[in-house]
mmCIF file of C-alpha atoms and ligand atoms in Angstrom:
data_model
loop_
_atom_site.group_PDB
_atom_site.id
_atom_site.type_symbol
_atom_site.label_atom_id
_atom_site.label_comp_id
_atom_site.label_asym_id
_atom_site.label_seq_id
_atom_site.Cartn_x
_atom_site.Cartn_y
_atom_site.Cartn_z
ATOM 1 C CA MET A 1 -166.304 -22.123 109.321
ATOM 2 C CA HIS A 2 -162.697 -22.066 108.299
ATOM 3 C CA ASN A 3 -161.076 -18.832 106.836
ATOM 4 C CA SER A 4 -161.116 -19.343 102.879
ATOM 5 C CA ILE A 5 -156.866 -20.566 101.959
ATOM 6 C CA PRO A 6 -156.205 -19.904 98.202
ATOM 7 C CA TYR A 7 -154.394 -21.815 96.670
ATOM 8 C CA GLY A 8 -151.804 -18.765 95.956
ATOM 9 C CA LYS A 9 -151.801 -14.835 97.285
ATOM 10 C CA GLN A 10 -150.248 -11.683 97.880
ATOM 11 C CA HIS A 11 -148.884 -10.323 100.479
ATOM 12 C CA ILE A 12 -149.008 -5.943 100.916
ATOM 13 C CA THR A 13 -146.967 -4.657 103.693
ATOM 14 C CA GLN A 14 -147.421 -0.603 105.247
ATOM 15 C CA GLN A 15 -143.251 0.419 103.522
ATOM 16 C CA ASP A 16 -145.236 -1.738 99.750
ATOM 17 C CA LEU A 17 -147.700 0.810 101.013
ATOM 18 C CA ASP A 18 -145.602 4.445 101.926
ATOM 19 C CA VAL A 19 -143.576 3.777 99.098
ATOM 20 C CA VAL A 20 -146.538 3.450 96.043
ATOM 21 C CA VAL A 21 -147.962 6.649 98.321
ATOM 22 C CA LYS A 22 -144.289 8.293 98.070
ATOM 23 C CA THR A 23 -143.824 7.573 93.841
ATOM 24 C CA LEU A 24 -147.691 8.354 92.996
ATOM 25 C CA LYS A 25 -146.479 11.530 94.956
ATOM 26 C CA SER A 26 -143.412 12.532 92.898
ATOM 27 C CA ASP A 27 -142.824 13.731 89.600
ATOM 28 C CA PHE A 28 -142.681 10.448 88.076
ATOM 29 C CA LEU A 29 -145.284 7.816 87.656
ATOM 30 C CA THR A 30 -143.403 6.077 84.694
ATOM 31 C CA GLN A 31 -139.844 5.614 83.661
ATOM 32 C CA GLY A 32 -139.050 7.675 86.295
ATOM 33 C CA PRO A 33 -135.932 6.477 88.854
ATOM 34 C CA GLN A 34 -137.612 3.463 91.098
ATOM 35 C CA ILE A 35 -137.577 1.381 86.864
ATOM 36 C CA ALA A 36 -133.367 1.626 86.975
ATOM 37 C CA ALA A 37 -133.981 1.043 90.833
ATOM 38 C CA PHE A 38 -136.010 -1.727 90.236
ATOM 39 C CA GLU A 39 -133.573 -3.644 87.978
ATOM 40 C CA GLU A 40 -130.731 -3.281 89.210
ATOM 41 C CA ALA A 41 -131.982 -4.563 92.816
ATOM 42 C CA PHE A 42 -133.514 -7.340 90.476
ATOM 43 C CA ALA A 43 -130.604 -8.108 88.594
ATOM 44 C CA LYS A 44 -128.081 -7.984 91.770
ATOM 45 C CA TYR A 45 -131.099 -10.523 93.981
ATOM 46 C CA ILE A 46 -130.787 -13.074 90.127
ATOM 47 C CA GLY A 47 -127.092 -13.018 90.241
ATOM 48 C CA ALA A 48 -127.709 -11.208 86.298
ATOM 49 C CA LYS A 49 -125.578 -8.126 84.303
ATOM 50 C CA TYR A 50 -128.598 -6.859 83.170
ATOM 51 C CA ALA A 51 -132.310 -6.141 83.796
ATOM 52 C CA VAL A 52 -135.033 -4.630 81.819
ATOM 53 C CA ALA A 53 -138.681 -4.831 83.897
ATOM 54 C CA LEU A 54 -141.874 -4.866 81.455
ATOM 55 C CA SER A 55 -145.400 -4.825 81.994
ATOM 56 C CA ASN A 56 -146.002 -8.141 82.827
ATOM 57 C CA GLY A 57 -144.098 -11.940 82.174
ATOM 58 C CA THR A 58 -145.760 -12.551 79.072
ATOM 59 C CA ALA A 59 -144.271 -8.841 76.972
ATOM 60 C CA ALA A 60 -140.776 -9.889 78.478
ATOM 61 C CA LEU A 61 -141.421 -13.694 76.648
ATOM 62 C CA HIS A 62 -142.842 -11.803 74.189
ATOM 63 C CA LEU A 63 -139.813 -9.541 73.621
ATOM 64 C CA CYS A 64 -137.697 -12.160 74.099
ATOM 65 C CA ALA A 65 -138.760 -13.913 70.841
ATOM 66 C CA LEU A 66 -138.733 -11.114 68.624
ATOM 67 C CA ALA A 67 -135.344 -9.974 70.344
ATOM 68 C CA LEU A 68 -133.688 -13.652 69.344
ATOM 69 C CA ASP A 69 -135.704 -12.685 65.988
ATOM 70 C CA VAL A 70 -138.034 -15.367 65.708
ATOM 71 C CA LYS A 71 -139.392 -15.370 62.311
ATOM 72 C CA ALA A 72 -142.251 -16.914 60.431
ATOM 73 C CA GLY A 73 -142.017 -21.059 60.547
ATOM 74 C CA GLN A 74 -139.846 -21.427 63.323
ATOM 75 C CA LYS A 75 -139.969 -23.907 65.383
ATOM 76 C CA VAL A 76 -139.031 -23.977 68.399
ATOM 77 C CA ILE A 77 -139.451 -26.778 71.395
ATOM 78 C CA THR A 78 -140.902 -26.180 75.303
ATOM 79 C CA THR A 79 -142.808 -27.655 77.805
ATOM 80 C CA PRO A 80 -146.142 -28.682 77.548
ATOM 81 C CA ILE A 81 -146.366 -27.970 81.608
ATOM 82 C CA THR A 82 -146.160 -24.493 81.697
ATOM 83 C CA PHE A 83 -148.934 -21.587 81.313
ATOM 84 C CA ALA A 84 -149.363 -20.941 77.728
ATOM 85 C CA ALA A 85 -147.556 -17.803 77.478
ATOM 86 C CA SER A 86 -144.339 -19.756 77.150
ATOM 87 C CA ALA A 87 -145.220 -20.880 73.663
ATOM 88 C CA ASN A 88 -147.380 -18.101 72.737
ATOM 89 C CA CYS A 89 -144.352 -15.420 72.144
ATOM 90 C CA VAL A 90 -142.970 -18.356 69.614
ATOM 91 C CA LYS A 91 -146.618 -17.690 67.721
ATOM 92 C CA TYR A 92 -146.860 -13.710 68.287
ATOM 93 C CA CYS A 93 -143.993 -13.586 65.831
ATOM 94 C CA GLY A 94 -145.605 -16.368 63.896
ATOM 95 C CA GLY A 95 -143.281 -19.473 64.502
ATOM 96 C CA GLU A 96 -143.670 -23.416 65.586
ATOM 97 C CA VAL A 97 -144.724 -24.448 68.113
ATOM 98 C CA VAL A 98 -142.973 -27.335 69.471
ATOM 99 C CA PHE A 99 -143.733 -29.573 72.650
ATOM 100 C CA ALA A 100 -141.576 -32.608 73.667
ATOM 101 C CA ASP A 101 -142.689 -34.839 77.223
ATOM 102 C CA ILE A 102 -142.272 -33.829 80.664
ATOM 103 C CA ASP A 103 -139.952 -35.554 82.960
ATOM 104 C CA PRO A 104 -142.719 -37.441 85.244
ATOM 105 C CA GLU A 105 -140.413 -37.013 88.794
ATOM 106 C CA THR A 106 -139.123 -33.454 87.724
ATOM 107 C CA TYR A 107 -142.355 -32.093 86.082
ATOM 108 C CA LEU A 108 -139.439 -30.786 83.876
ATOM 109 C CA LEU A 109 -138.782 -30.324 80.358
ATOM 110 C CA ASP A 110 -137.271 -33.771 80.041
ATOM 111 C CA ILE A 111 -134.264 -32.984 78.058
ATOM 112 C CA SER A 112 -133.665 -36.539 76.591
ATOM 113 C CA ALA A 113 -137.372 -36.636 74.829
ATOM 114 C CA VAL A 114 -135.271 -32.784 73.506
ATOM 115 C CA LYS A 115 -132.930 -34.477 72.392
ATOM 116 C CA LYS A 116 -134.710 -37.902 70.782
ATOM 117 C CA LEU A 117 -136.265 -34.563 68.637
ATOM 118 C CA LEU A 118 -133.055 -32.883 67.715
ATOM 119 C CA GLU A 119 -131.754 -35.980 66.993
ATOM 120 C CA ASN A 120 -134.180 -37.251 64.796
ATOM 121 C CA ALA A 121 -134.594 -33.917 62.712
ATOM 122 C CA PRO A 122 -131.592 -32.494 60.257
ATOM 123 C CA LYS A 123 -129.472 -29.953 62.109
ATOM 124 C CA GLY A 124 -131.027 -26.162 62.117
ATOM 125 C CA THR A 125 -134.656 -27.886 62.110
ATOM 126 C CA TYR A 126 -135.270 -26.051 65.204
ATOM 127 C CA SER A 127 -134.377 -22.529 66.237
ATOM 128 C CA GLY A 128 -135.005 -22.062 70.002
ATOM 129 C CA ILE A 129 -134.952 -24.095 73.254
ATOM 130 C CA ILE A 130 -137.561 -22.217 76.272
ATOM 131 C CA PRO A 131 -136.427 -24.733 79.129
ATOM 132 C CA VAL A 132 -139.411 -23.333 82.598
ATOM 133 C CA ASP A 133 -138.624 -23.523 85.757
ATOM 134 C CA PHE A 134 -141.960 -25.370 86.380
ATOM 135 C CA ALA A 135 -143.458 -24.845 89.849
ATOM 136 C CA GLY A 136 -139.949 -23.442 90.801
ATOM 137 C CA ASN A 137 -138.180 -26.099 90.756
ATOM 138 C CA ALA A 138 -135.090 -24.875 88.552
ATOM 139 C CA ALA A 139 -134.026 -26.920 85.364
ATOM 140 C CA ASN A 140 -130.375 -27.834 85.060
ATOM 141 C CA LEU A 141 -129.746 -24.965 82.376
ATOM 142 C CA GLU A 142 -125.679 -25.894 82.010
ATOM 143 C CA LYS A 143 -127.366 -28.956 79.835
ATOM 144 C CA PHE A 144 -129.889 -27.572 78.501
ATOM 145 C CA ARG A 145 -126.758 -25.611 77.385
ATOM 146 C CA GLN A 146 -125.060 -28.344 76.120
ATOM 147 C CA ILE A 147 -127.535 -29.563 73.483
ATOM 148 C CA ALA A 148 -128.281 -25.968 72.584
ATOM 149 C CA ASN A 149 -125.102 -25.114 72.168
ATOM 150 C CA GLU A 150 -124.961 -29.003 70.200
ATOM 151 C CA TYR A 151 -127.455 -27.992 67.623
ATOM 152 C CA GLY A 152 -126.669 -24.340 67.658
ATOM 153 C CA LEU A 153 -130.000 -23.471 69.196
ATOM 154 C CA TRP A 154 -130.811 -19.958 71.698
ATOM 155 C CA MET A 155 -132.511 -20.720 74.702
ATOM 156 C CA ILE A 156 -135.046 -18.588 76.996
ATOM 157 C CA GLU A 157 -135.109 -19.833 80.809
ATOM 158 C CA ASP A 158 -139.161 -19.371 81.731
ATOM 159 C CA SER A 159 -138.531 -18.230 85.244
ATOM 160 C CA CYS A 160 -141.777 -17.052 86.343
ATOM 161 C CA HIS A 161 -141.845 -19.348 89.316
ATOM 162 C CA SER A 162 -138.997 -19.678 90.521
ATOM 163 C CA PRO A 163 -136.771 -15.893 91.396
ATOM 164 C CA GLY A 164 -134.557 -17.344 94.089
ATOM 165 C CA GLY A 165 -134.140 -21.383 92.595
ATOM 166 C CA THR A 166 -131.292 -22.633 92.459
ATOM 167 C CA PHE A 167 -129.393 -25.751 90.420
ATOM 168 C CA ILE A 168 -126.153 -27.264 90.964
ATOM 169 C CA ASP A 169 -124.056 -27.422 87.804
ATOM 170 C CA SER A 170 -121.207 -30.041 87.103
ATOM 171 C CA ASN A 171 -118.867 -27.752 89.163
ATOM 172 C CA ASN A 172 -120.668 -28.064 92.078
ATOM 173 C CA LYS A 173 -121.554 -24.317 91.799
ATOM 174 C CA GLU A 174 -125.014 -22.760 92.778
ATOM 175 C CA GLN A 175 -126.611 -21.542 90.005
ATOM 176 C CA TYR A 176 -129.171 -19.310 89.890
ATOM 177 C CA CYS A 177 -132.417 -19.146 87.813
ATOM 178 C CA GLY A 178 -132.087 -17.038 85.499
ATOM 179 C CA ASN A 179 -128.021 -15.516 86.239
ATOM 180 C CA GLY A 180 -128.038 -15.624 82.564
ATOM 181 C CA ASN A 181 -125.017 -18.059 82.773
ATOM 182 C CA PHE A 182 -126.757 -20.488 80.793
ATOM 183 C CA ALA A 183 -129.520 -19.373 78.737
ATOM 184 C CA ASP A 184 -129.394 -16.049 76.269
ATOM 185 C CA LEU A 185 -132.209 -14.463 78.496
ATOM 186 C CA ALA A 186 -134.574 -15.837 81.194
ATOM 187 C CA ILE A 187 -137.919 -14.011 82.244
ATOM 188 C CA PHE A 188 -140.561 -13.401 85.549
ATOM 189 C CA SER A 189 -143.640 -12.547 86.057
ATOM 190 C CA PHE A 190 -144.573 -10.293 88.889
ATOM 191 C CA HIS A 191 -148.519 -10.832 89.069
ATOM 192 C CA PRO A 192 -149.935 -10.792 92.507
ATOM 193 C CA VAL A 193 -149.878 -15.244 93.126
ATOM 194 C CA LYS A 194 -145.636 -15.042 92.014
ATOM 195 C CA HIS A 195 -142.405 -14.038 94.715
ATOM 196 C CA ILE A 196 -142.824 -10.549 93.830
ATOM 197 C CA ALA A 197 -145.928 -8.976 93.029
ATOM 198 C CA CYS A 198 -146.413 -6.139 91.278
ATOM 199 C CA GLY A 199 -149.945 -6.279 90.337
ATOM 200 C CA GLU A 200 -148.992 -6.453 87.041
ATOM 201 C CA GLY A 201 -145.075 -6.614 85.973
ATOM 202 C CA GLY A 202 -142.338 -8.797 84.405
ATOM 203 C CA MET A 203 -138.451 -8.617 83.418
ATOM 204 C CA ILE A 204 -136.075 -9.801 81.411
ATOM 205 C CA THR A 205 -132.607 -10.827 82.988
ATOM 206 C CA THR A 206 -129.505 -11.209 80.939
ATOM 207 C CA ASN A 207 -125.907 -11.391 80.742
ATOM 208 C CA ASP A 208 -125.432 -10.378 76.785
ATOM 209 C CA LYS A 209 -124.689 -6.415 76.075
ATOM 210 C CA LYS A 210 -126.417 -7.201 72.778
ATOM 211 C CA LEU A 211 -129.508 -8.581 73.513
ATOM 212 C CA TYR A 212 -130.295 -5.766 76.022
ATOM 213 C CA ASP A 213 -129.609 -2.976 73.635
ATOM 214 C CA LYS A 214 -132.186 -4.521 71.446
ATOM 215 C CA LEU A 215 -134.915 -4.814 74.660
ATOM 216 C CA LEU A 216 -134.417 -1.688 75.451
ATOM 217 C CA PHE A 217 -135.640 -0.736 72.119
ATOM 218 C CA LEU A 218 -138.456 -3.001 71.647
ATOM 219 C CA ARG A 219 -139.618 -1.855 75.247
ATOM 220 C CA THR A 220 -140.334 1.719 73.822
ATOM 221 C CA HIS A 221 -142.098 1.646 70.451
ATOM 222 C CA GLY A 222 -138.143 0.896 68.628
ATOM 223 C CA ILE A 223 -137.270 4.784 70.173
ATOM 224 C CA THR A 224 -134.269 6.109 70.734
ATOM 225 C CA LYS A 225 -132.929 9.488 72.309
ATOM 226 C CA ASN A 226 -129.633 8.786 72.154
ATOM 227 C CA PRO A 227 -127.544 11.129 69.256
ATOM 228 C CA ASP A 228 -124.924 8.440 69.681
ATOM 229 C CA LEU A 229 -127.064 6.284 67.744
ATOM 230 C CA PHE A 230 -129.270 8.989 65.913
ATOM 231 C CA ILE A 231 -129.290 7.923 61.838
ATOM 232 C CA ASN A 232 -131.010 10.779 60.493
ATOM 233 C CA ASP A 233 -127.863 14.288 60.411
ATOM 234 C CA ALA A 234 -128.628 16.270 63.188
ATOM 235 C CA GLN A 235 -128.984 19.684 61.116
ATOM 236 C CA TRP A 236 -131.954 17.772 59.234
ATOM 237 C CA ALA A 237 -133.432 16.965 62.962
ATOM 238 C CA ALA A 238 -133.140 20.524 64.085
ATOM 239 C CA GLY A 239 -135.586 21.780 60.770
ATOM 240 C CA ASN A 240 -133.076 22.408 58.451
ATOM 241 C CA THR A 241 -132.005 26.529 59.538
ATOM 242 C CA SER A 242 -130.193 27.964 57.862
ATOM 243 C CA ASN A 243 -127.317 28.158 60.887
ATOM 244 C CA ASN A 244 -124.932 24.640 60.922
ATOM 245 C CA VAL A 245 -126.334 22.633 63.159
ATOM 246 C CA THR A 246 -123.530 19.888 64.715
ATOM 247 C CA GLN A 247 -125.927 18.770 67.722
ATOM 248 C CA TYR A 248 -129.401 17.061 67.645
ATOM 249 C CA PRO A 249 -131.943 19.431 69.383
ATOM 250 C CA GLY A 250 -133.018 18.468 73.082
ATOM 251 C CA TRP A 251 -136.747 17.449 71.489
ATOM 252 C CA TYR A 252 -135.346 14.406 68.933
ATOM 253 C CA MET A 253 -135.449 10.701 68.913
ATOM 254 C CA GLU A 254 -135.788 9.184 66.512
ATOM 255 C CA MET A 255 -137.978 5.486 65.758
ATOM 256 C CA GLN A 256 -135.597 2.937 64.303
ATOM 257 C CA THR A 257 -137.440 -0.448 64.758
ATOM 258 C CA LEU A 258 -140.552 -1.417 65.270
ATOM 259 C CA GLY A 259 -141.395 -1.987 68.943
ATOM 260 C CA TYR A 260 -144.353 -1.872 71.730
ATOM 261 C CA ASN A 261 -145.585 0.121 74.436
ATOM 262 C CA TYR A 262 -144.614 -2.372 77.353
ATOM 263 C CA ARG A 263 -143.524 -0.321 80.346
ATOM 264 C CA LEU A 264 -143.779 -0.924 83.924
ATOM 265 C CA THR A 265 -144.516 2.367 85.924
ATOM 266 C CA ASP A 266 -142.485 3.843 88.471
ATOM 267 C CA PHE A 267 -144.681 3.358 91.208
ATOM 268 C CA GLN A 268 -145.343 -0.122 90.606
ATOM 269 C CA ALA A 269 -141.329 -0.955 90.199
ATOM 270 C CA ALA A 270 -142.092 1.173 93.955
ATOM 271 C CA LEU A 271 -144.131 -1.656 95.079
ATOM 272 C CA GLY A 272 -141.427 -4.874 93.803
ATOM 273 C CA ILE A 273 -138.379 -2.951 95.335
ATOM 274 C CA SER A 274 -140.170 -3.104 98.468
ATOM 275 C CA GLN A 275 -141.546 -6.668 97.715
ATOM 276 C CA LEU A 276 -137.396 -8.156 96.961
ATOM 277 C CA GLN A 277 -136.299 -6.481 99.931
ATOM 278 C CA ARG A 278 -138.234 -9.694 101.252
ATOM 279 C CA ALA A 279 -137.998 -12.057 98.514
ATOM 280 C CA ASP A 280 -135.474 -14.556 101.123
ATOM 281 C CA GLU A 281 -137.218 -14.012 104.139
ATOM 282 C CA GLY A 282 -140.970 -15.652 101.857
ATOM 283 C CA LEU A 283 -138.407 -18.313 100.355
ATOM 284 C CA LYS A 284 -137.227 -19.489 103.829
ATOM 285 C CA ARG A 285 -141.522 -19.369 104.545
ATOM 286 C CA ARG A 286 -142.781 -21.270 100.952
ATOM 287 C CA ARG A 287 -139.360 -23.853 101.943
ATOM 288 C CA GLU A 288 -141.066 -24.708 105.563
ATOM 289 C CA ILE A 289 -144.243 -25.289 104.585
ATOM 290 C CA ALA A 290 -142.588 -27.415 101.287
ATOM 291 C CA ALA A 291 -140.889 -28.714 103.903
ATOM 292 C CA LYS A 292 -144.107 -30.287 106.333
ATOM 293 C CA TYR A 293 -146.425 -31.117 103.522
ATOM 294 C CA ALA A 294 -143.186 -33.229 102.048
ATOM 295 C CA ILE A 295 -143.176 -35.124 104.886
ATOM 296 C CA SER A 296 -146.886 -35.125 105.491
ATOM 297 C CA PHE A 297 -147.810 -37.059 102.778
ATOM 298 C CA GLU A 298 -144.882 -39.368 103.157
ATOM 299 C CA ASN A 299 -145.955 -42.584 101.878
ATOM 300 C CA LYS A 300 -149.526 -42.287 101.044
ATOM 301 C CA ASP A 301 -150.891 -44.969 99.542
ATOM 302 C CA TRP A 302 -153.255 -41.966 97.483
ATOM 303 C CA MET A 303 -150.489 -40.161 96.889
ATOM 304 C CA PHE A 304 -148.445 -41.050 93.420
ATOM 305 C CA GLY A 305 -146.363 -38.325 93.220
ATOM 306 C CA GLN A 306 -145.746 -35.120 94.612
ATOM 307 C CA SER A 307 -143.192 -31.874 94.554
ATOM 308 C CA GLY A 308 -141.526 -33.072 98.043
ATOM 309 C CA ASN A 309 -138.197 -30.893 99.882
ATOM 310 C CA VAL A 310 -135.843 -30.435 97.340
ATOM 311 C CA THR A 311 -133.096 -28.363 97.186
ATOM 312 C CA GLY A 312 -132.788 -25.320 95.854
ATOM 313 C CA HIS A 313 -136.371 -25.666 95.070
ATOM 314 C CA ALA A 314 -138.130 -22.387 95.520
ATOM 315 C CA TYR A 315 -141.642 -23.340 95.418
ATOM 316 C CA HIS A 316 -144.022 -21.219 93.939
ATOM 317 C CA LEU A 317 -146.523 -24.252 93.580
ATOM 318 C CA TYR A 318 -146.894 -27.324 95.936
ATOM 319 C CA VAL A 319 -147.794 -29.771 94.010
ATOM 320 C CA VAL A 320 -149.079 -33.082 94.829
ATOM 321 C CA GLU A 321 -150.570 -35.576 92.094
ATOM 322 C CA VAL A 322 -153.407 -37.803 93.946
ATOM 323 C CA LYS A 323 -155.519 -40.721 93.398
ATOM 324 C CA ASP A 324 -159.107 -38.958 93.014
ATOM 325 C CA ARG A 325 -157.790 -35.876 92.076
ATOM 326 C CA LEU A 326 -161.093 -33.833 90.762
ATOM 327 C CA GLU A 327 -163.529 -35.246 94.318
ATOM 328 C CA LEU A 328 -160.315 -34.197 96.346
ATOM 329 C CA TYR A 329 -160.881 -30.420 94.237
ATOM 330 C CA ASN A 330 -164.204 -30.340 95.440
ATOM 331 C CA TYR A 331 -164.079 -32.385 98.786
ATOM 332 C CA LEU A 332 -161.723 -29.428 99.569
ATOM 333 C CA ARG A 333 -163.722 -26.466 98.734
ATOM 334 C CA THR A 334 -166.206 -27.222 101.209
ATOM 335 C CA LYS A 335 -163.971 -26.806 103.410
ATOM 336 C CA ASN A 336 -162.983 -22.851 101.960
ATOM 337 C CA ILE A 337 -159.692 -24.884 100.531
ATOM 338 C CA PHE A 338 -159.288 -23.124 97.413
ATOM 339 C CA ALA A 339 -156.780 -25.568 95.595
ATOM 340 C CA GLN A 340 -155.563 -25.563 91.495
ATOM 341 C CA VAL A 341 -154.839 -27.486 89.149
ATOM 342 C CA HIS A 342 -151.869 -25.784 87.750
ATOM 343 C CA TYR A 343 -151.316 -26.700 84.206
ATOM 344 C CA ILE A 344 -154.090 -28.091 81.599
ATOM 345 C CA PRO A 345 -151.412 -29.164 78.950
ATOM 346 C CA VAL A 346 -150.643 -26.197 76.634
ATOM 347 C CA HIS A 347 -150.314 -28.495 73.538
ATOM 348 C CA LEU A 348 -154.366 -29.726 74.002
ATOM 349 C CA MET A 349 -155.618 -26.312 74.263
ATOM 350 C CA PRO A 350 -157.678 -25.326 71.316
ATOM 351 C CA PHE A 351 -155.771 -23.868 69.580
ATOM 352 C CA TYR A 352 -152.613 -25.649 69.345
ATOM 353 C CA LYS A 353 -155.220 -29.126 68.079
ATOM 354 C CA GLN A 354 -156.202 -26.718 65.919
ATOM 355 C CA GLN A 355 -152.522 -27.146 65.308
ATOM 356 C CA GLY A 356 -152.207 -30.869 64.799
ATOM 357 C CA TYR A 357 -151.268 -31.925 68.219
ATOM 358 C CA LYS A 358 -154.139 -34.367 70.071
ATOM 359 C CA ILE A 359 -154.645 -36.668 73.388
ATOM 360 C CA GLY A 360 -151.765 -39.347 73.322
ATOM 361 C CA ASP A 361 -148.856 -36.767 72.200
ATOM 362 C CA PHE A 362 -147.058 -36.701 75.785
ATOM 363 C CA PRO A 363 -148.166 -38.840 77.986
ATOM 364 C CA ASN A 364 -146.499 -38.420 80.821
ATOM 365 C CA ALA A 365 -147.701 -34.838 81.093
ATOM 366 C CA GLU A 366 -151.262 -36.078 80.353
ATOM 367 C CA THR A 367 -150.697 -38.802 82.770
ATOM 368 C CA TYR A 368 -149.922 -35.455 85.202
ATOM 369 C CA TYR A 369 -152.491 -33.200 84.399
ATOM 370 C CA SER A 370 -154.658 -36.286 85.410
ATOM 371 C CA ARG A 371 -153.612 -36.163 89.264
ATOM 372 C CA CYS A 372 -151.921 -33.379 89.605
ATOM 373 C CA LEU A 373 -153.399 -30.339 92.724
ATOM 374 C CA SER A 374 -151.525 -27.289 93.549
ATOM 375 C CA LEU A 375 -152.077 -26.748 97.523
ATOM 376 C CA PRO A 376 -151.745 -23.935 98.722
ATOM 377 C CA MET A 377 -148.680 -21.454 99.110
ATOM 378 C CA TYR A 378 -147.573 -18.495 100.084
ATOM 379 C CA PRO A 379 -145.707 -16.916 103.028
ATOM 380 C CA THR A 380 -148.777 -15.877 105.134
ATOM 381 C CA LEU A 381 -149.587 -19.414 105.175
ATOM 382 C CA THR A 382 -149.932 -20.041 108.916
ATOM 383 C CA ASN A 383 -149.481 -23.113 110.520
ATOM 384 C CA GLU A 384 -152.379 -23.675 111.888
ATOM 385 C CA GLU A 385 -153.817 -22.808 108.218
ATOM 386 C CA GLN A 386 -151.530 -25.209 106.631
ATOM 387 C CA ASP A 387 -151.623 -28.202 109.362
ATOM 388 C CA PHE A 388 -156.236 -27.352 108.337
ATOM 389 C CA VAL A 389 -154.703 -28.544 104.996
ATOM 390 C CA ILE A 390 -153.247 -31.337 105.863
ATOM 391 C CA GLU A 391 -155.430 -32.631 108.096
ATOM 392 C CA CYS A 392 -158.614 -31.935 105.773
ATOM 393 C CA ILE A 393 -156.777 -33.992 103.218
ATOM 394 C CA ASN A 394 -155.846 -37.134 105.414
ATOM 395 C CA THR A 395 -159.924 -37.310 106.562
ATOM 396 C CA PHE A 396 -160.951 -36.730 102.864
ATOM 397 C CA TYR A 397 -158.662 -40.504 101.776
ATOM 398 C CA THR A 398 -159.588 -42.664 105.272
ATOM 399 C CA GLN A 399 -163.205 -40.776 105.679
HETATM 400 C C1 PLP B 1 -144.442 -20.079 83.971
HETATM 401 C C2 PLP B 1 -145.756 -18.774 83.315
HETATM 402 N N1 PLP B 1 -144.762 -17.518 82.581
HETATM 403 C C3 PLP B 1 -145.622 -16.466 82.209
HETATM 404 C C4 PLP B 1 -145.965 -16.042 82.778
HETATM 405 C C5 PLP B 1 -146.720 -14.887 82.359
HETATM 406 O O1 PLP B 1 -146.929 -13.929 82.675
HETATM 407 P P1 PLP B 1 -147.370 -13.014 83.226
HETATM 408 O O2 PLP B 1 -149.079 -13.399 83.700
HETATM 409 O O3 PLP B 1 -147.142 -11.586 83.947
HETATM 410 O O4 PLP B 1 -147.799 -12.128 81.676
HETATM 411 C C6 PLP B 1 -146.610 -17.060 83.768
HETATM 412 C C7 PLP B 1 -147.915 -16.710 84.355
HETATM 413 O O5 PLP B 1 -148.689 -17.032 84.838
HETATM 414 C C8 PLP B 1 -146.079 -18.276 84.125
HETATM 415 O O6 PLP B 1 -146.450 -19.538 84.627
#
């Protein structure tokens, strides 16, 4: 029997282990120098001005929604083909999630479906939009920005699947996912199956200094230690001593807004930095794997669609849409190949059905769900393993 082949897998090297151990032996386990170094390196890699490291991608989404002042009753548009967290961040703040269908070719939020929603409602009905670079395929954020501007919407890019992914803008310029040129905020996840693994971890990138400052507050309980920002006076802060005090005492800090503890640890950040150094290498290998799948499954009559060989795609996932998906999934399991389904449409999760969504609302998303399967895709997948996956799939359809 072949070794088990999952759909995604982390890659931990000796260097990764060494930097984590070194950090564990240092003076800082959390919020030490590795955090700032990871933020700086990540912002540079993505091409954004600012980055804020967080405990996971869901926390990143929550803080984005808070920073953009999502409030009860506000309506925000997103795709049903994503992980539930892309939508849930709106619910955390009391907002309302409005789904729009996907484009059946790219599997991304369909901009024409979004336009239709916006055109059919009075201006001001919607507050924001959350496009997702699903599977690693970069959404054309320039186009989304145009309609966001027209309708006064903010935009969060969910780039969890796409560090290193790009699209070409109308000036023929390559735009990196999360670079902050179009979205107000972008988020990433460092869950083990993602490109960069920290165990758990997340990042927000932005070019907006005001939002960046707000995020720093929200990440740590809404507390600041910066004397320039203090609201209470120094005399009181010092304990109302009889001496005339103009400087705040060293212990002093202020909680000025309701925040959270969404911090990443220093040893996770050290792992992130080390992983980031291999990000391009991993991306190259993911693209090679995708190119081989794409060519192997070309013109197969049991194939309705596939991720394909797309320039700029970051290939977190390689998706095929196939006939007899359930049977193929079960067959592959007998061969120790653990393909996966991404995603069950979020609008049909019982939580969102309670809010009125029902089967038939988004036909493209639902058809996609009935036939999609994510094949093994990770940098350490060997040629021999990929050949075995392809051979098993071909055998299944020809036996
Ligand atoms: C598209 C998308 N958004 C958000 C998240 C949430 O990230 P995390 O698992 O780090 O909380 C994920 C993770 O699976 C994801 O795939």
